[in-house]
C-alpha positions as a Python dict, from the first residue, in 0.01 Angstrom:
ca = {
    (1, 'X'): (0, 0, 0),
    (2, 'X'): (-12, 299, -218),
    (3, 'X'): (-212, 613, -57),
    (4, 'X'): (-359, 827, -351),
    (5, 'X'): (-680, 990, -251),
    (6, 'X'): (-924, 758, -318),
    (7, 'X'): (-779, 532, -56),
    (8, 'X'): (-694, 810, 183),
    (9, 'X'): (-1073, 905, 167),
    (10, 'X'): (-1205, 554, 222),
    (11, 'X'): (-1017, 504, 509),
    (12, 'X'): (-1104, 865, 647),
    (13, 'X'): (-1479, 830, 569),
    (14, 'X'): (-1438, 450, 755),
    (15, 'X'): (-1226, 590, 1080),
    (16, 'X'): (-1524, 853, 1102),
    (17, 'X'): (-1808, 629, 1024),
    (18, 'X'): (-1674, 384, 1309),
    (19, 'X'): (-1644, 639, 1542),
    (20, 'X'): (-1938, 811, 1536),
    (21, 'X'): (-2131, 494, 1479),
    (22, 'X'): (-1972, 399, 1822),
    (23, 'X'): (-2096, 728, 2002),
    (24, 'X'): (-2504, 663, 1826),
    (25, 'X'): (-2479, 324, 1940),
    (26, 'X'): (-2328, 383, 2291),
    (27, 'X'): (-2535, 423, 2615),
    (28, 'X'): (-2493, 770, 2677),
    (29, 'X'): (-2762, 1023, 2727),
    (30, 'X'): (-2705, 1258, 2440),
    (31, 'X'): (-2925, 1300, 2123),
    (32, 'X'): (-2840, 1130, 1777),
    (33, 'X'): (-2887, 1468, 1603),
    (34, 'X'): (-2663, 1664, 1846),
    (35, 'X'): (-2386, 1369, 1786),
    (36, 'X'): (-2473, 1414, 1381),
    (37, 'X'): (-2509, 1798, 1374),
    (38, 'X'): (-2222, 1896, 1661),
    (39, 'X'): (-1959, 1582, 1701),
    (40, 'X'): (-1966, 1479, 1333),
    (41, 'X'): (-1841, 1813, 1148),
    (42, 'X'): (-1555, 1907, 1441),
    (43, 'X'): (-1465, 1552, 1375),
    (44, 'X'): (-1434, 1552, 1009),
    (45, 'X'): (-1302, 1898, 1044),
    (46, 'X'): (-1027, 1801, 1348),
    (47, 'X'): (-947, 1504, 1094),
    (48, 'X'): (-872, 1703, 780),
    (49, 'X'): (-662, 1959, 980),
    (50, 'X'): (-452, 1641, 1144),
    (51, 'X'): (-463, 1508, 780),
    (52, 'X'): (-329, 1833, 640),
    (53, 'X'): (-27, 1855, 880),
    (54, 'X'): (67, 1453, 841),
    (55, 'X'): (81, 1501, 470),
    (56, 'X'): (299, 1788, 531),
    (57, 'X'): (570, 1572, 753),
    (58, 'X'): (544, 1353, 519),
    (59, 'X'): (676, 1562, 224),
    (60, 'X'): (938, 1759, 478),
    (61, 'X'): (1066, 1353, 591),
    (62, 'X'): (1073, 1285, 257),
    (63, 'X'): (1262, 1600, 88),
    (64, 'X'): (1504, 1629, 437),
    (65, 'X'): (1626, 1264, 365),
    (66, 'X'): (1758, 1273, 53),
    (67, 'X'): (1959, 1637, 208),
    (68, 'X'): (2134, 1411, 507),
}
């Protein structure tokens, strides 16, 4: 499969949509709008940082392999 950024964002938006569908849906006792307005943006936000960093191994794996 070929991961340009249209693909890359689909399946980011879908891992977040799933997961904080999972928390609105789930028994617990906290608010929809404090799961939308504090889980859902440190979420996305803890996402794009982990995103960030994998696409940087990425490129280091790929430039150190053609060096060994």
């Amino acid at each position: 499969m070929e991961f340009d950024l249209t693909v890359t964002a689909g399946i980011f938006a879908a891992i977040i949509a799933v997961g904080i569908g999972g928390l609105v849906a789930a028994p617990i006792p906290m608010d929809t709008s404090t799961i939308l307005m504090m889980v859902l943006p440190s979420t996305v936000v803890f996402g794009v940082i982990c995103l960030a960093l994998g696409v940087k191994h990425g490129e280091f794996r790929a430039g150190a392999s053609g060096r060994l």
